Structures are given as structure tokens and as C-alpha cells.
CSV table of N, CA and C in Angstrom, one decimal:
chain,number,residue,atom,x,y,z
A,1,TYR,N,66.7,118.1,182.0
A,1,TYR,CA,67.8,117.5,182.7
A,1,TYR,C,66.6,116.6,183.8
A,2,VAL,N,66.1,116.7,183.9
A,2,VAL,CA,65.4,115.4,185.1
A,2,VAL,C,64.8,114.8,184.0
A,3,LEU,N,63.8,115.1,182.6
A,3,LEU,CA,63.5,114.5,181.1
A,3,LEU,C,64.6,113.3,180.8
A,4,VAL,N,65.8,113.6,180.9
A,4,VAL,CA,66.9,113.1,180.5
A,4,VAL,C,67.5,112.4,181.5
A,5,ARG,N,67.3,112.5,182.8
A,5,ARG,CA,67.6,111.0,183.4
A,5,ARG,C,66.8,110.6,183.4
A,6,LEU,N,65.5,110.7,183.7
A,6,LEU,CA,64.2,109.9,183.5
A,6,LEU,C,64.5,108.8,182.8
A,7,LEU,N,64.5,109.1,180.5
A,7,LEU,CA,64.4,108.3,180.4
A,7,LEU,C,65.5,107.4,180.8
A,8,PHE,N,67.6,107.7,180.7
A,8,PHE,CA,67.9,106.9,180.9
A,8,PHE,C,67.7,106.1,182.1
A,9,PHE,N,67.3,106.2,183.2
A,9,PHE,CA,67.4,104.6,184.1
A,9,PHE,C,65.6,104.4,183.8
A,10,ARG,N,64.7,105.0,182.6
A,10,ARG,CA,63.8,103.8,181.8
A,10,ARG,C,64.4,102.7,181.1
A,11,GLY,N,65.8,103.3,180.8
A,11,GLY,CA,66.3,102.1,179.4
A,11,GLY,C,66.2,103.0,177.9
A,12,ASP,N,65.9,104.0,177.9
A,12,ASP,CA,65.4,104.7,176.5
A,12,ASP,C,66.9,106.0,176.0
A,13,LEU,N,68.3,104.9,175.7
A,13,LEU,CA,69.3,105.4,176.3
A,13,LEU,C,69.2,106.6,175.2
A,14,GLU,N,69.0,105.9,173.6
A,14,GLU,CA,69.0,106.8,172.8
A,14,GLU,C,68.8,108.7,172.7
A,15,GLU,N,67.3,107.8,173.5
A,15,GLU,CA,65.8,109.7,173.0
A,15,GLU,C,67.2,110.2,174.5
A,16,ALA,N,67.1,109.9,175.4
A,16,ALA,CA,67.8,110.6,176.2
A,16,ALA,C,69.5,111.4,176.2
A,17,ARG,N,70.0,109.9,175.5
A,17,ARG,CA,71.4,111.0,174.2
A,17,ARG,C,71.2,112.4,173.7
A,18,ALA,N,70.3,112.1,172.7
A,18,ALA,CA,70.0,112.9,171.6
A,18,ALA,C,69.9,114.2,172.9
A,19,LEU,N,68.5,113.8,173.9
A,19,LEU,CA,68.4,115.1,174.5
A,19,LEU,C,69.5,115.6,175.3
A,20,ALA,N,70.6,115.1,175.8
A,20,ALA,CA,71.3,115.4,176.1
A,20,ALA,C,72.3,116.0,175.6
A,21,VAL,N,72.1,116.4,174.4
A,21,VAL,CA,72.9,117.0,173.2
A,21,VAL,C,72.2,118.1,173.3
A,22,ALA,N,70.8,118.0,173.1
A,22,ALA,CA,70.2,119.5,173.1
A,22,ALA,C,69.8,120.7,173.9
A,23,LEU,N,69.8,119.7,174.9
A,23,LEU,CA,69.9,120.6,176.6
A,23,LEU,C,71.4,121.3,176.8
A,24,ASP,N,72.3,120.5,176.0
A,24,ASP,CA,74.5,121.4,176.4
A,24,ASP,C,73.7,122.6,175.1
A,25,ALA,N,73.4,122.4,173.7
A,25,ALA,CA,73.3,123.5,173.0
A,25,ALA,C,72.4,124.5,173.2
A,26,ARG,N,71.4,124.2,174.4
A,26,ARG,CA,70.5,124.9,174.7
A,26,ARG,C,71.8,126.0,175.7
A,27,ALA,N,72.3,125.3,176.1
A,27,ALA,CA,72.6,125.9,178.1
A,27,ALA,C,74.1,126.4,177.0
A,28,ARG,N,74.4,125.8,175.9
A,28,ARG,CA,75.7,126.8,175.8
A,28,ARG,C,75.0,127.9,174.8
A,29,GLU,N,74.2,128.2,174.7
A,29,GLU,CA,73.5,129.5,174.0
A,29,GLU,C,73.6,130.5,175.4
A,30,SER,N,73.0,130.3,176.5
A,30,SER,CA,72.0,130.8,177.1
A,30,SER,C,73.2,130.9,177.9
A,31,GLY,N,75.1,130.6,178.0
A,31,GLY,CA,75.4,130.6,178.9
A,31,GLY,C,75.2,130.4,180.0
A,32,ALA,N,75.2,128.8,180.6
A,32,ALA,CA,74.6,128.1,181.9
A,32,ALA,C,75.6,127.0,182.2
A,33,ARG,N,76.9,127.7,182.4
A,33,ARG,CA,77.6,126.2,182.2
A,33,ARG,C,76.9,125.3,183.2
A,34,VAL,N,76.9,125.6,184.5
A,34,VAL,CA,76.7,124.1,184.9
A,34,VAL,C,75.1,123.8,184.5
A,35,HIS,N,74.9,124.2,183.5
A,35,HIS,CA,73.8,123.0,182.5
A,35,HIS,C,74.5,122.1,181.8
A,36,ARG,N,75.5,122.9,181.3
A,36,ARG,CA,76.5,122.6,180.0
A,36,ARG,C,76.6,121.1,180.6
A,37,VAL,N,77.9,120.7,182.0
A,37,VAL,CA,78.0,120.3,182.7
A,37,VAL,C,77.3,119.0,182.9
A,38,TRP,N,75.8,119.0,183.6
A,38,TRP,CA,74.8,118.2,183.8
A,38,TRP,C,75.0,117.9,182.6
A,39,ALA,N,74.7,118.6,181.5
A,39,ALA,CA,74.1,118.0,180.0
A,39,ALA,C,75.1,117.0,179.5
A,40,VAL,N,76.7,117.3,179.6
A,40,VAL,CA,77.1,116.5,179.3
A,40,VAL,C,77.7,115.8,179.9
A,41,GLU,N,78.0,115.7,181.3
A,41,GLU,CA,77.7,114.3,182.1
A,41,GLU,C,76.8,113.3,181.9
A,42,SER,N,75.3,113.6,181.2
A,42,SER,CA,74.0,112.9,181.0
A,42,SER,C,74.8,112.4,179.8
A,43,HIS,N,75.4,113.3,179.2
A,43,HIS,CA,75.8,112.4,177.3
A,43,HIS,C,76.5,111.3,177.7
A,44,ALA,N,77.7,112.0,178.4
A,44,ALA,CA,78.6,110.4,179.1
A,44,ALA,C,78.3,109.2,179.3
A,45,GLU,N,77.2,109.4,180.6
A,45,GLU,CA,76.2,108.3,180.5
A,45,GLU,C,75.4,107.3,180.0
A,46,CYS,N,74.8,108.2,179.3
A,46,CYS,CA,74.3,107.0,177.7
A,46,CYS,C,75.3,106.7,176.9
A,47,LEU,N,76.5,107.3,176.6
A,47,LEU,CA,77.1,106.8,175.7
A,47,LEU,C,77.7,105.3,176.2
A,48,LEU,N,78.7,105.5,177.5
A,48,LEU,CA,78.6,104.7,178.8
A,48,LEU,C,78.4,103.0,178.6
A,49,ARG,N,76.7,103.4,178.6
A,49,ARG,CA,75.7,102.6,178.7
A,49,ARG,C,75.8,101.8,177.0
A,50,LEU,N,75.6,102.7,176.5
A,50,LEU,CA,75.5,102.3,175.2
A,50,LEU,C,76.8,101.8,174.2
A,51,GLY,N,78.0,101.7,175.3
A,51,GLY,CA,79.3,100.7,174.5
A,51,GLY,C,79.9,101.6,174.1
A,52,ALA,N,79.7,102.9,173.8
A,52,ALA,CA,80.9,103.6,173.2
A,52,ALA,C,81.6,104.2,174.1
A,53,LEU,N,82.4,103.1,174.5
A,53,LEU,CA,83.8,104.1,175.6
A,53,LEU,C,84.7,105.4,175.4
A,54,ASP,N,85.0,105.2,174.0
A,54,ASP,CA,85.9,106.4,173.5
A,54,ASP,C,85.3,107.5,173.5
A,55,GLU,N,84.1,107.7,173.3
A,55,GLU,CA,83.3,108.5,173.5
A,55,GLU,C,82.7,109.1,174.8
A,56,ALA,N,82.4,108.0,175.2
A,56,ALA,CA,81.9,108.7,176.8
A,56,ALA,C,83.3,109.1,177.6
A,57,ILE,N,84.5,108.4,177.5
A,57,ILE,CA,85.7,108.9,178.4
A,57,ILE,C,85.6,110.0,177.8
A,58,GLU,N,85.5,110.9,176.8
A,58,GLU,CA,85.8,112.1,176.1
A,58,GLU,C,85.0,113.3,176.8
A,59,GLN,N,83.5,112.2,176.0
A,59,GLN,CA,82.3,113.6,177.4
A,59,GLN,C,82.9,114.2,178.2
A,60,ALA,N,82.9,112.4,179.4
A,60,ALA,CA,83.2,112.8,180.5
A,60,ALA,C,84.8,113.8,180.7
A,61,ARG,N,85.8,113.8,180.3
A,61,ARG,CA,86.4,114.6,180.9
A,61,ARG,C,86.0,115.9,180.2
A,62,HIS,N,85.1,116.3,179.4
A,62,HIS,CA,85.2,117.6,178.8
A,62,HIS,C,84.1,117.7,179.5
A,63,ALA,N,82.9,117.7,180.3
A,63,ALA,CA,81.9,117.8,181.4
A,63,ALA,C,82.9,118.3,182.6
A,64,LEU,N,84.0,117.2,182.8
A,64,LEU,CA,85.3,117.9,184.2
A,64,LEU,C,85.3,119.1,183.7
A,65,GLN,N,86.3,119.0,182.0
A,65,GLN,CA,86.9,120.3,182.0
A,65,GLN,C,85.6,122.1,182.7
A,66,LEU,N,84.7,121.7,181.9
A,66,LEU,CA,83.9,122.5,182.3
A,66,LEU,C,83.3,122.9,183.7
A,67,ALA,N,83.7,121.8,184.2
A,67,ALA,CA,83.4,122.6,185.5
A,67,ALA,C,84.4,122.8,186.2
A,68,GLU,N,86.0,122.4,185.8
A,68,GLU,CA,86.9,123.4,186.2
A,68,GLU,C,87.4,124.4,185.7
A,69,GLU,N,86.3,125.0,184.8
A,69,GLU,CA,86.8,126.5,183.7
A,69,GLU,C,86.1,128.1,185.3
């Protein structure tokens, strides 16, 4: 998660986005819900900065849903 954030703030948005997706997959496999929320939220932030607004909204809603479960 920290590496995703560092890449994001450095401006390496595509790399950060790909890592966030990979982290979500690992968290899903291990059942670590809070890590899934962090990964999906990070994915949404990357999409937002990349200009993919509809996808960013979808991912942000997904993160909220995971947090509420």
C-alpha cells in the first residue's frame, strides 16, 4: 500500500494503478478486507488523476461498499 501511495505522489499513476489492482487481488485471496478497501480506494484515486472519472466513481463506490460490509 505504501508503495502505491509513493508512486501516486511521484506521478507514476499507471504503475500505481496496476499495483493497486494487484494488491486488491492479493487482499481478496487472503480475506484482508481493510487492505482491499485501501487498494480499491487507491485505484480510484489513480483513475481520477488519469481522467477516467466514471471508472474512478465506480471504484470509489466499491471501496465504500467494502468498508460498510
